PDB file of N, CA and C in Angstrom:
ATOM      1  N   MET D  28    -180.436-112.348 173.529  1.00 70.00           N
ATOM      2  CA  MET D  28    -181.022-111.103 173.958  1.00 70.00           C
ATOM      3  C   MET D  28    -182.371-110.925 173.253  1.00 70.00           C
ATOM      4  N   LYS D  29    -183.376-110.524 173.999  1.00 80.00           N
ATOM      5  CA  LYS D  29    -184.727-110.298 173.469  1.00 80.00           C
ATOM      6  C   LYS D  29    -184.789-108.927 172.815  1.00 80.00           C
ATOM      7  N   THR D  30    -185.388-108.866 171.638  1.00 86.00           N
ATOM      8  CA  THR D  30    -185.562-107.609 170.920  1.00 86.00           C
ATOM      9  C   THR D  30    -187.016-107.181 171.029  1.00 86.00           C
ATOM     10  N   LEU D  31    -187.220-105.930 171.342  1.00 87.00           N
ATOM     11  CA  LEU D  31    -188.560-105.367 171.458  1.00 87.00           C
ATOM     12  C   LEU D  31    -189.039-104.945 170.077  1.00 87.00           C
ATOM     13  N   THR D  32    -190.228-105.365 169.696  1.00 90.00           N
ATOM     14  CA  THR D  32    -190.761-104.998 168.382  1.00 90.00           C
ATOM     15  C   THR D  32    -191.532-103.683 168.470  1.00 90.00           C
ATOM     16  N   GLY D  33    -191.757-103.086 167.316  1.00 90.00           N
ATOM     17  CA  GLY D  33    -192.541-101.858 167.262  1.00 90.00           C
ATOM     18  C   GLY D  33    -193.956-102.060 167.767  1.00 90.00           C
ATOM     19  N   GLU D  34    -194.534-103.229 167.495  1.00 94.00           N
ATOM     20  CA  GLU D  34    -195.888-103.528 167.959  1.00 94.00           C
ATOM     21  C   GLU D  34    -195.943-103.600 169.480  1.00 94.00           C
ATOM     22  N   GLU D  35    -194.908-104.169 170.086  1.00 95.00           N
ATOM     23  CA  GLU D  35    -194.869-104.253 171.547  1.00 95.00           C
ATOM     24  C   GLU D  35    -194.739-102.867 172.169  1.00 95.00           C
ATOM     25  N   LEU D  36    -193.892-102.031 171.594  1.00 95.00           N
ATOM     26  CA  LEU D  36    -193.747-100.664 172.088  1.00 95.00           C
ATOM     27  C   LEU D  36    -195.054 -99.897 171.907  1.00 95.00           C
ATOM     28  N   GLU D  37    -195.696-100.084 170.762  1.00 95.00           N
ATOM     29  CA  GLU D  37    -196.981 -99.433 170.506  1.00 95.00           C
ATOM     30  C   GLU D  37    -198.017 -99.861 171.549  1.00 95.00           C
ATOM     31  N   GLY D  38    -198.043-101.130 171.883  1.00 96.00           N
ATOM     32  CA  GLY D  38    -198.960-101.629 172.907  1.00 96.00           C
ATOM     33  C   GLY D  38    -198.698-101.014 174.265  1.00 96.00           C
ATOM     34  N   MET D  39    -197.420-100.842 174.604  1.00 97.00           N
ATOM     35  CA  MET D  39    -197.069-100.211 175.879  1.00 97.00           C
ATOM     36  C   MET D  39    -197.563 -98.771 175.930  1.00 97.00           C
ATOM     37  N   VAL D  40    -197.349 -98.035 174.844  1.00 96.00           N
ATOM     38  CA  VAL D  40    -197.772 -96.631 174.800  1.00 96.00           C
ATOM     39  C   VAL D  40    -199.296 -96.543 174.828  1.00 96.00           C
ATOM     40  N   GLU D  41    -199.986 -97.411 174.088  1.00 96.00           N
ATOM     41  CA  GLU D  41    -201.450 -97.406 174.110  1.00 96.00           C
ATOM     42  C   GLU D  41    -201.976 -97.710 175.510  1.00 96.00           C
ATOM     43  N   HIS D  42    -201.351 -98.648 176.200  1.00 96.00           N
ATOM     44  CA  HIS D  42    -201.758 -98.956 177.577  1.00 96.00           C
ATOM     45  C   HIS D  42    -201.544 -97.743 178.466  1.00 96.00           C
ATOM     46  N   TRP D  43    -200.401 -97.097 178.336  1.00 96.00           N
ATOM     47  CA  TRP D  43    -200.090 -95.912 179.137  1.00 96.00           C
ATOM     48  C   TRP D  43    -201.105 -94.807 178.875  1.00 96.00           C
ATOM     49  N   LEU D  44    -201.456 -94.595 177.600  1.00 94.00           N
ATOM     50  CA  LEU D  44    -202.417 -93.552 177.245  1.00 94.00           C
ATOM     51  C   LEU D  44    -203.817 -93.850 177.771  1.00 94.00           C
ATOM     52  N   SER D  45    -204.162 -95.122 177.909  1.00 94.00           N
ATOM     53  CA  SER D  45    -205.502 -95.476 178.377  1.00 94.00           C
ATOM     54  C   SER D  45    -205.595 -95.591 179.893  1.00 94.00           C
ATOM     55  N   THR D  46    -204.478 -95.443 180.591  1.00 95.00           N
ATOM     56  CA  THR D  46    -204.461 -95.567 182.045  1.00 95.00           C
ATOM     57  C   THR D  46    -204.413 -94.187 182.686  1.00 95.00           C
ATOM     58  N   PRO D  47    -205.401 -93.853 183.530  1.00 93.00           N
ATOM     59  CA  PRO D  47    -205.354 -92.554 184.209  1.00 93.00           C
ATOM     60  C   PRO D  47    -204.225 -92.530 185.241  1.00 93.00           C
ATOM     61  N   VAL D  48    -203.729 -91.332 185.524  1.00 91.00           N
ATOM     62  CA  VAL D  48    -202.692 -91.181 186.552  1.00 91.00           C
ATOM     63  C   VAL D  48    -203.232 -91.760 187.854  1.00 91.00           C
ATOM     64  N   ASN D  49    -202.390 -92.471 188.580  1.00 89.00           N
ATOM     65  CA  ASN D  49    -202.757 -93.144 189.830  1.00 89.00           C
ATOM     66  C   ASN D  49    -203.781 -94.253 189.599  1.00 89.00           C
ATOM     67  N   GLY D  50    -203.835 -94.779 188.383  1.00 89.00           N
ATOM     68  CA  GLY D  50    -204.754 -95.870 188.070  1.00 89.00           C
ATOM     69  C   GLY D  50    -204.374 -97.172 188.758  1.00 89.00           C
ATOM     70  N   TYR D  51    -203.127 -97.286 189.169  1.00 90.00           N
ATOM     71  CA  TYR D  51    -202.663 -98.442 189.921  1.00 90.00           C
ATOM     72  C   TYR D  51    -202.336 -97.981 191.334  1.00 90.00           C
ATOM     73  N   LEU D  52    -202.853 -98.679 192.312  1.00 90.00           N
ATOM     74  CA  LEU D  52    -202.661 -98.328 193.709  1.00 90.00           C
ATOM     75  C   LEU D  52    -201.176 -98.219 194.046  1.00 90.00           C
ATOM     76  N   GLY D  53    -200.790 -97.083 194.587  1.00 89.00           N
ATOM     77  CA  GLY D  53    -199.409 -96.871 194.997  1.00 89.00           C
ATOM     78  C   GLY D  53    -198.469 -96.457 193.887  1.00 89.00           C
ATOM     79  N   SER D  54    -198.996 -96.195 192.693  1.00 91.00           N
ATOM     80  CA  SER D  54    -198.156 -95.819 191.561  1.00 91.00           C
ATOM     81  C   SER D  54    -198.778 -94.641 190.823  1.00 91.00           C
ATOM     82  N   ASP D  55    -197.939 -93.723 190.357  1.00 93.00           N
ATOM     83  CA  ASP D  55    -198.460 -92.597 189.570  1.00 93.00           C
ATOM     84  C   ASP D  55    -198.371 -92.882 188.070  1.00 93.00           C
ATOM     85  N   TYR D  56    -198.232 -94.156 187.713  1.00 95.00           N
ATOM     86  CA  TYR D  56    -198.198 -94.584 186.312  1.00 95.00           C
ATOM     87  C   TYR D  56    -199.463 -94.117 185.611  1.00 95.00           C
ATOM     88  N   GLY D  57    -199.327 -93.686 184.374  1.00 93.00           N
ATOM     89  CA  GLY D  57    -200.467 -93.253 183.571  1.00 93.00           C
ATOM     90  C   GLY D  57    -200.345 -91.788 183.210  1.00 93.00           C
ATOM     91  N   GLN D  58    -201.360 -91.285 182.513  1.00 91.00           N
ATOM     92  CA  GLN D  58    -201.294 -89.904 182.040  1.00 91.00           C
ATOM     93  C   GLN D  58    -202.671 -89.270 181.993  1.00 91.00           C
ATOM     94  N   ASP D  59    -202.689 -87.969 181.820  1.00 87.00           N
ATOM     95  CA  ASP D  59    -203.922 -87.202 181.654  1.00 87.00           C
ATOM     96  C   ASP D  59    -203.721 -86.258 180.473  1.00 87.00           C
ATOM     97  N   ALA D  60    -203.667 -86.822 179.276  1.00 84.00           N
ATOM     98  CA  ALA D  60    -203.384 -86.030 178.075  1.00 84.00           C
ATOM     99  C   ALA D  60    -204.464 -84.995 177.804  1.00 84.00           C
ATOM    100  N   LYS D  61    -205.705 -85.286 178.157  1.00 81.00           N
ATOM    101  CA  LYS D  61    -206.799 -84.337 177.906  1.00 81.00           C
ATOM    102  C   LYS D  61    -206.570 -83.016 178.639  1.00 81.00           C
ATOM    103  N   SER D  62    -205.835 -83.045 179.748  1.00 81.00           N
ATOM    104  CA  SER D  62    -205.623 -81.824 180.528  1.00 81.00           C
ATOM    105  C   SER D  62    -204.759 -80.800 179.792  1.00 81.00           C
ATOM    106  N   ILE D  63    -204.001 -81.215 178.787  1.00 81.00           N
ATOM    107  CA  ILE D  63    -203.140 -80.262 178.080  1.00 81.00           C
ATOM    108  C   ILE D  63    -203.827 -79.603 176.893  1.00 81.00           C
ATOM    109  N   LEU D  64    -205.025 -80.075 176.541  1.00 77.00           N
ATOM    110  CA  LEU D  64    -205.669 -79.592 175.319  1.00 77.00           C
ATOM    111  C   LEU D  64    -206.002 -78.103 175.345  1.00 77.00           C
ATOM    112  N   GLN D  65    -206.346 -77.548 176.483  1.00 77.00           N
ATOM    113  CA  GLN D  65    -206.750 -76.145 176.554  1.00 77.00           C
ATOM    114  C   GLN D  65    -205.668 -75.232 177.131  1.00 77.00           C
ATOM    115  N   LEU D  66    -204.465 -75.734 177.284  1.00 78.00           N
ATOM    116  CA  LEU D  66    -203.375 -74.929 177.835  1.00 78.00           C
ATOM    117  C   LEU D  66    -202.685 -74.132 176.732  1.00 78.00           C
ATOM    118  N   PRO D  67    -202.078 -72.992 177.093  1.00 78.00           N
ATOM    119  CA  PRO D  67    -201.338 -72.218 176.083  1.00 78.00           C
ATOM    120  C   PRO D  67    -200.136 -72.997 175.550  1.00 78.00           C
ATOM    121  N   HIS D  68    -199.744 -72.689 174.332  1.00 71.00           N
ATOM    122  CA  HIS D  68    -198.626 -73.391 173.690  1.00 71.00           C
ATOM    123  C   HIS D  68    -197.309 -73.157 174.420  1.00 71.00           C
ATOM    124  N   THR D  69    -197.189 -72.061 175.144  1.00 72.00           N
ATOM    125  CA  THR D  69    -195.945 -71.766 175.849  1.00 72.00           C
ATOM    126  C   THR D  69    -195.839 -72.511 177.170  1.00 72.00           C
ATOM    127  N   ASP D  70    -196.905 -73.151 177.581  1.00 77.00           N
ATOM    128  CA  ASP D  70    -196.898 -73.921 178.818  1.00 77.00           C
ATOM    129  C   ASP D  70    -195.945 -75.109 178.662  1.00 77.00           C
ATOM    130  N   GLU D  71    -195.418 -75.608 179.758  1.00 87.00           N
ATOM    131  CA  GLU D  71    -194.480 -76.742 179.736  1.00 87.00           C
ATOM    132  C   GLU D  71    -195.191 -78.095 179.756  1.00 87.00           C
ATOM    133  N   ALA D  72    -196.505 -78.108 179.552  1.00 86.00           N
ATOM    134  CA  ALA D  72    -197.285 -79.346 179.670  1.00 86.00           C
ATOM    135  C   ALA D  72    -196.842 -80.413 178.675  1.00 86.00           C
ATOM    136  N   ALA D  73    -196.510 -80.034 177.456  1.00 87.00           N
ATOM    137  CA  ALA D  73    -196.082 -81.015 176.454  1.00 87.00           C
ATOM    138  C   ALA D  73    -194.773 -81.680 176.872  1.00 87.00           C
ATOM    139  N   ASP D  74    -193.831 -80.874 177.354  1.00 90.00           N
ATOM    140  CA  ASP D  74    -192.560 -81.437 177.824  1.00 90.00           C
ATOM    141  C   ASP D  74    -192.782 -82.349 179.029  1.00 90.00           C
ATOM    142  N   GLU D  75    -193.690 -81.950 179.911  1.00 91.00           N
ATOM    143  CA  GLU D  75    -193.997 -82.770 181.082  1.00 91.00           C
ATOM    144  C   GLU D  75    -194.611 -84.111 180.675  1.00 91.00           C
ATOM    145  N   LEU D  76    -195.482 -84.091 179.671  1.00 91.00           N
ATOM    146  CA  LEU D  76    -196.096 -85.334 179.201  1.00 91.00           C
ATOM    147  C   LEU D  76    -195.031 -86.281 178.647  1.00 91.00           C
ATOM    148  N   ILE D  77    -194.092 -85.744 177.883  1.00 93.00           N
ATOM    149  CA  ILE D  77    -193.012 -86.575 177.333  1.00 93.00           C
ATOM    150  C   ILE D  77    -192.110 -87.095 178.450  1.00 93.00           C
ATOM    151  N   ARG D  78    -191.795 -86.243 179.433  1.00 94.00           N
ATOM    152  CA  ARG D  78    -190.983 -86.691 180.575  1.00 94.00           C
ATOM    153  C   ARG D  78    -191.691 -87.816 181.332  1.00 94.00           C
ATOM    154  N   LYS D  79    -193.005 -87.662 181.520  1.00 94.00           N
ATOM    155  CA  LYS D  79    -193.786 -88.676 182.240  1.00 94.00           C
ATOM    156  C   LYS D  79    -193.806 -89.990 181.454  1.00 94.00           C
ATOM    157  N   LEU D  80    -193.953 -89.902 180.141  1.00 95.00           N
ATOM    158  CA  LEU D  80    -193.914 -91.103 179.299  1.00 95.00           C
ATOM    159  C   LEU D  80    -192.580 -91.818 179.465  1.00 95.00           C
ATOM    160  N   ARG D  81    -191.493 -91.071 179.399  1.00 95.00           N
ATOM    161  CA  ARG D  81    -190.160 -91.674 179.529  1.00 95.00           C
ATOM    162  C   ARG D  81    -189.930 -92.243 180.926  1.00 95.00           C
ATOM    163  N   GLN D  82    -190.538 -91.625 181.937  1.00 96.00           N
ATOM    164  CA  GLN D  82    -190.415 -92.117 183.310  1.00 96.00           C
ATOM    165  C   GLN D  82    -191.223 -93.401 183.503  1.00 96.00           C
ATOM    166  N   ASP D  83    -192.426 -93.439 182.961  1.00 96.00           N
ATOM    167  CA  ASP D  83    -193.306 -94.588 183.157  1.00 96.00           C
ATOM    168  C   ASP D  83    -192.961 -95.772 182.259  1.00 96.00           C
ATOM    169  N   ILE D  84    -192.511 -95.504 181.047  1.00 96.00           N
ATOM    170  CA  ILE D  84    -192.126 -96.576 180.115  1.00 96.00           C
ATOM    171  C   ILE D  84    -190.618 -96.444 179.900  1.00 96.00           C
ATOM    172  N   ILE D  85    -189.874 -97.038 180.790  1.00 95.00           N
ATOM    173  CA  ILE D  85    -188.420 -96.867 180.858  1.00 95.00           C
ATOM    174  C   ILE D  85    -187.730 -97.185 179.535  1.00 95.00           C
ATOM    175  N   ILE D  86    -188.243 -98.136 178.774  1.00 93.00           N
ATOM    176  CA  ILE D  86    -187.593 -98.522 177.514  1.00 93.00           C
ATOM    177  C   ILE D  86    -187.497 -97.336 176.557  1.00 93.00           C
ATOM    178  N   THR D  87    -188.386 -96.350 176.673  1.00 94.00           N
ATOM    179  CA  THR D  87    -188.344 -95.196 175.772  1.00 94.00           C
ATOM    180  C   THR D  87    -187.128 -94.310 176.032  1.00 94.00           C
ATOM    181  N   THR D  88    -186.484 -94.463 177.180  1.00 94.00           N
ATOM    182  CA  THR D  88    -185.276 -93.673 177.438  1.00 94.00           C
ATOM    183  C   THR D  88    -184.112 -94.133 176.568  1.00 94.00           C
ATOM    184  N   SER D  89    -184.196 -95.346 176.028  1.00 92.00           N
ATOM    185  CA  SER D  89    -183.125 -95.826 175.145  1.00 92.00           C
ATOM    186  C   SER D  89    -183.316 -95.349 173.705  1.00 92.00           C
ATOM    187  N   LEU D  90    -184.462 -94.745 173.414  1.00 92.00           N
ATOM    188  CA  LEU D  90    -184.703 -94.193 172.078  1.00 92.00           C
ATOM    189  C   LEU D  90    -183.974 -92.863 171.927  1.00 92.00           C
ATOM    190  N   PRO D  91    -183.604 -92.478 170.719  1.00 91.00           N
ATOM    191  CA  PRO D  91    -182.988 -91.160 170.510  1.00 91.00           C
ATOM    192  C   PRO D  91    -183.948 -90.050 170.942  1.00 91.00           C
ATOM    193  N   ALA D  92    -183.397 -88.894 171.271  1.00 82.00           N
ATOM    194  CA  ALA D  92    -184.200 -87.771 171.778  1.00 82.00           C
ATOM    195  C   ALA D  92    -185.343 -87.402 170.842  1.00 82.00           C
ATOM    196  N   GLY D  93    -185.134 -87.419 169.551  1.00 89.00           N
ATOM    197  CA  GLY D  93    -186.162 -87.035 168.600  1.00 89.00           C
ATOM    198  C   GLY D  93    -187.193 -88.116 168.310  1.00 89.00           C
ATOM    199  N   ALA D  94    -187.053 -89.278 168.929  1.00 94.00           N
ATOM    200  CA  ALA D  94    -187.967 -90.386 168.654  1.00 94.00           C
ATOM    201  C   ALA D  94    -189.295 -90.253 169.385  1.00 94.00           C
ATOM    202  N   VAL D  95    -189.361 -89.358 170.367  1.00 95.00           N
ATOM    203  CA  VAL D  95    -190.602 -89.102 171.094  1.00 95.00           C
ATOM    204  C   VAL D  95    -190.922 -87.628 170.937  1.00 95.00           C
ATOM    205  N   SER D  96    -192.079 -87.330 170.341  1.00 94.00           N
ATOM    206  CA  SER D  96    -192.451 -85.924 170.157  1.00 94.00           C
ATOM    207  C   SER D  96    -193.954 -85.752 170.278  1.00 94.00           C
ATOM    208  N   LEU D  97    -194.339 -84.522 170.545  1.00 92.00           N
ATOM    209  CA  LEU D  97    -195.738 -84.147 170.681  1.00 92.00           C
ATOM    210  C   LEU D  97    -195.949 -82.927 169.809  1.00 92.00           C
ATOM    211  N   TYR D  98    -196.933 -82.977 168.928  1.00 91.00           N
ATOM    212  CA  TYR D  98    -197.149 -81.852 168.022  1.00 91.00           C
ATOM    213  C   TYR D  98    -198.621 -81.734 167.666  1.00 91.00           C
ATOM    214  N   GLY D  99    -198.971 -80.601 167.064  1.00 88.00           N
ATOM    215  CA  GLY D  99    -200.341 -80.350 166.655  1.00 88.00           C
ATOM    216  C   GLY D  99    -200.469 -80.363 165.148  1.00 88.00           C
ATOM    217  N   VAL D 100    -201.628 -80.793 164.675  1.00 90.00           N
ATOM    218  CA  VAL D 100    -201.916 -80.850 163.247  1.00 90.00           C
ATOM    219  C   VAL D 100    -203.236 -80.116 163.008  1.00 90.00           C
ATOM    220  N   PRO D 101    -203.227 -79.067 162.153  1.00 89.00           N
ATOM    221  CA  PRO D 101    -204.493 -78.387 161.852  1.00 89.00           C
ATOM    222  C   PRO D 101    -205.477 -79.364 161.209  1.00 89.00           C
ATOM    223  N   SER D 102    -206.718 -79.277 161.641  1.00 88.00           N
ATOM    224  CA  SER D 102    -207.756 -80.168 161.129  1.00 88.00           C
ATOM    225  C   SER D 102    -209.030 -79.350 160.938  1.00 88.00           C
ATOM    226  N   GLY D 103    -209.295 -78.994 159.715  1.00 85.00           N
ATOM    227  CA  GLY D 103    -210.460 -78.162 159.450  1.00 85.00           C
ATOM    228  C   GLY D 103    -210.182 -76.702 159.750  1.00 85.00           C
ATOM    229  N   VAL D 104    -211.246 -75.933 159.856  1.00 86.00           N
ATOM    230  CA  VAL D 104    -211.120 -74.486 160.037  1.00 86.00           C
ATOM    231  C   VAL D 104    -210.714 -74.105 161.451  1.00 86.00           C
ATOM    232  N   ASP D 105    -211.305 -74.732 162.443  1.00 85.00           N
ATOM    233  CA  ASP D 105    -211.082 -74.307 163.825  1.00 85.00           C
ATOM    234  C   ASP D 105    -210.675 -75.450 164.751  1.00 85.00           C
ATOM    235  N   ARG D 106    -209.985 -76.412 164.225  1.00 84.00           N
ATOM    236  CA  ARG D 106    -209.582 -77.569 165.033  1.00 84.00           C
ATOM    237  C   ARG D 106    -208.078 -77.804 164.900  1.00 84.00           C
ATOM    238  N   PHE D 107    -207.503 -78.258 165.989  1.00 84.00           N
ATOM    239  CA  PHE D 107    -206.080 -78.550 166.050  1.00 84.00           C
ATOM    240  C   PHE D 107    -205.934 -79.870 166.794  1.00 84.00           C
ATOM    241  N   ASP D 108    -205.540 -80.927 166.110  1.00 88.00           N
ATOM    242  CA  ASP D 108    -205.395 -82.237 166.740  1.00 88.00           C
ATOM    243  C   ASP D 108    -204.005 -82.384 167.341  1.00 88.00           C
ATOM    244  N   ILE D 109    -203.939 -82.946 168.545  1.00 90.00           N
ATOM    245  CA  ILE D 109    -202.676 -83.174 169.236  1.00 90.00           C
ATOM    246  C   ILE D 109    -202.248 -84.618 168.980  1.00 90.00           C
ATOM    247  N   VAL D 110    -200.998 -84.787 168.553  1.00 93.00           N
ATOM    248  CA  VAL D 110    -200.480 -86.106 168.183  1.00 93.00           C
ATOM    249  C   VAL D 110    -199.208 -86.395 168.975  1.00 93.00           C
ATOM    250  N   LEU D 111    -199.146 -87.577 169.559  1.00 95.00           N
ATOM    251  CA  LEU D 111    -197.937 -88.073 170.207  1.00 95.00           C
ATOM    252  C   LEU D 111    -197.300 -89.052 169.238  1.00 95.00           C
ATOM    253  N   GLU D 112    -196.011 -88.871 168.968  1.00 96.00           N
ATOM    254  CA  GLU D 112    -195.293 -89.785 168.083  1.00 96.00           C
ATOM    255  C   GLU D 112    -194.170 -90.444 168.867  1.00 96.00           C
ATOM    256  N   VAL D 113    -194.149 -91.769 168.849  1.00 96.00           N
ATOM    257  CA  VAL D 113    -193.115 -92.543 169.535  1.00 96.00           C
ATOM    258  C   VAL D 113    -192.538 -93.528 168.536  1.00 96.00           C
ATOM    259  N   ALA D 114    -191.269 -93.358 168.223  1.00 93.00           N
ATOM    260  CA  ALA D 114    -190.549 -94.253 167.305  1.00 93.00           C
ATOM    261  C   ALA D 114    -191.295 -94.442 165.986  1.00 93.00           C
ATOM    262  N   GLY D 115    -191.816 -93.345 165.451  1.00 94.00           N
ATOM    263  CA  GLY D 115    -192.485 -93.384 164.161  1.00 94.00           C
ATOM    264  C   GLY D 115    -193.945 -93.796 164.195  1.00 94.00           C
ATOM    265  N   ARG D 116    -194.457 -94.153 165.350  1.00 95.00           N
ATOM    266  CA  ARG D 116    -195.870 -94.536 165.479  1.00 95.00           C
ATOM    267  C   ARG D 116    -196.629 -93.386 166.124  1.00 95.00           C
ATOM    268  N   THR D 117    -197.784 -93.049 165.562  1.00 95.00           N
ATOM    269  CA  THR D 117    -198.530 -91.887 166.037  1.00 95.00           C
ATOM    270  C   THR D 117    -199.761 -92.302 166.839  1.00 95.00           C
ATOM    271  N   PHE D 118    -200.094 -91.443 167.813  1.00 95.00           N
ATOM    272  CA  PHE D 118    -201.234 -91.654 168.694  1.00 95.00           C
ATOM    273  C   PHE D 118    -201.993 -90.338 168.793  1.00 95.00           C
ATOM    274  N   ASP D 119    -203.284 -90.352 168.462  1.00 93.00           N
ATOM    275  CA  ASP D 119    -204.111 -89.151 168.505  1.00 93.00           C
ATOM    276  C   ASP D 119    -204.549 -88.907 169.944  1.00 93.00           C
ATOM    277  N   LEU D 120    -204.146 -87.758 170.509  1.00 90.00           N
ATOM    278  CA  LEU D 120    -204.514 -87.431 171.884  1.00 90.00           C
ATOM    279  C   LEU D 120    -205.775 -86.586 171.958  1.00 90.00           C
ATOM    280  N   SER D 121    -206.259 -86.108 170.821  1.00 83.00           N
ATOM    281  CA  SER D 121    -207.430 -85.235 170.809  1.00 83.00           C
ATOM    282  C   SER D 121    -208.724 -86.018 170.981  1.00 83.00           C
ATOM    283  N   GLY D 122    -208.678 -87.295 170.801  1.00 72.00           N
ATOM    284  CA  GLY D 122    -209.849 -88.123 171.009  1.00 72.00           C
ATOM    285  C   GLY D 122    -210.785 -88.210 169.830  1.00 72.00           C
ATOM    286  N   GLY D 123    -210.484 -87.508 168.747  1.00 60.00           N
ATOM    287  CA  GLY D 123    -211.320 -87.579 167.562  1.00 60.00           C
ATOM    288  C   GLY D 123    -212.675 -86.932 167.704  1.00 60.00           C
ATOM    289  N   ASN D 124    -212.866 -86.110 168.746  1.00 50.00           N
ATOM    290  CA  ASN D 124    -214.155 -85.432 168.943  1.00 50.00           C
ATOM    291  C   ASN D 124    -214.166 -84.100 168.264  1.00 50.00           C
TER     292      ASN D 124
END
């Protein structure tokens, strides 16, 4: 049986994050994380992003529920960075701008 490494999973998530929705003809694979940056915290956009990740990268459905999360980290006086965490690996969705 083949075992998936953390680096391989990280590569899959990085590919997913860099692919716009409908980036492949006939498939809605990909994401638009920038669209959630200006939405209210009570919006369901974060849950939708996680659902889309689990739908597009099926292997993530075998991870425990808490292994995929989306959260914000205060950065400076007036900045809030959005971070996606998958199996202990973090991905900055704010773009560093």
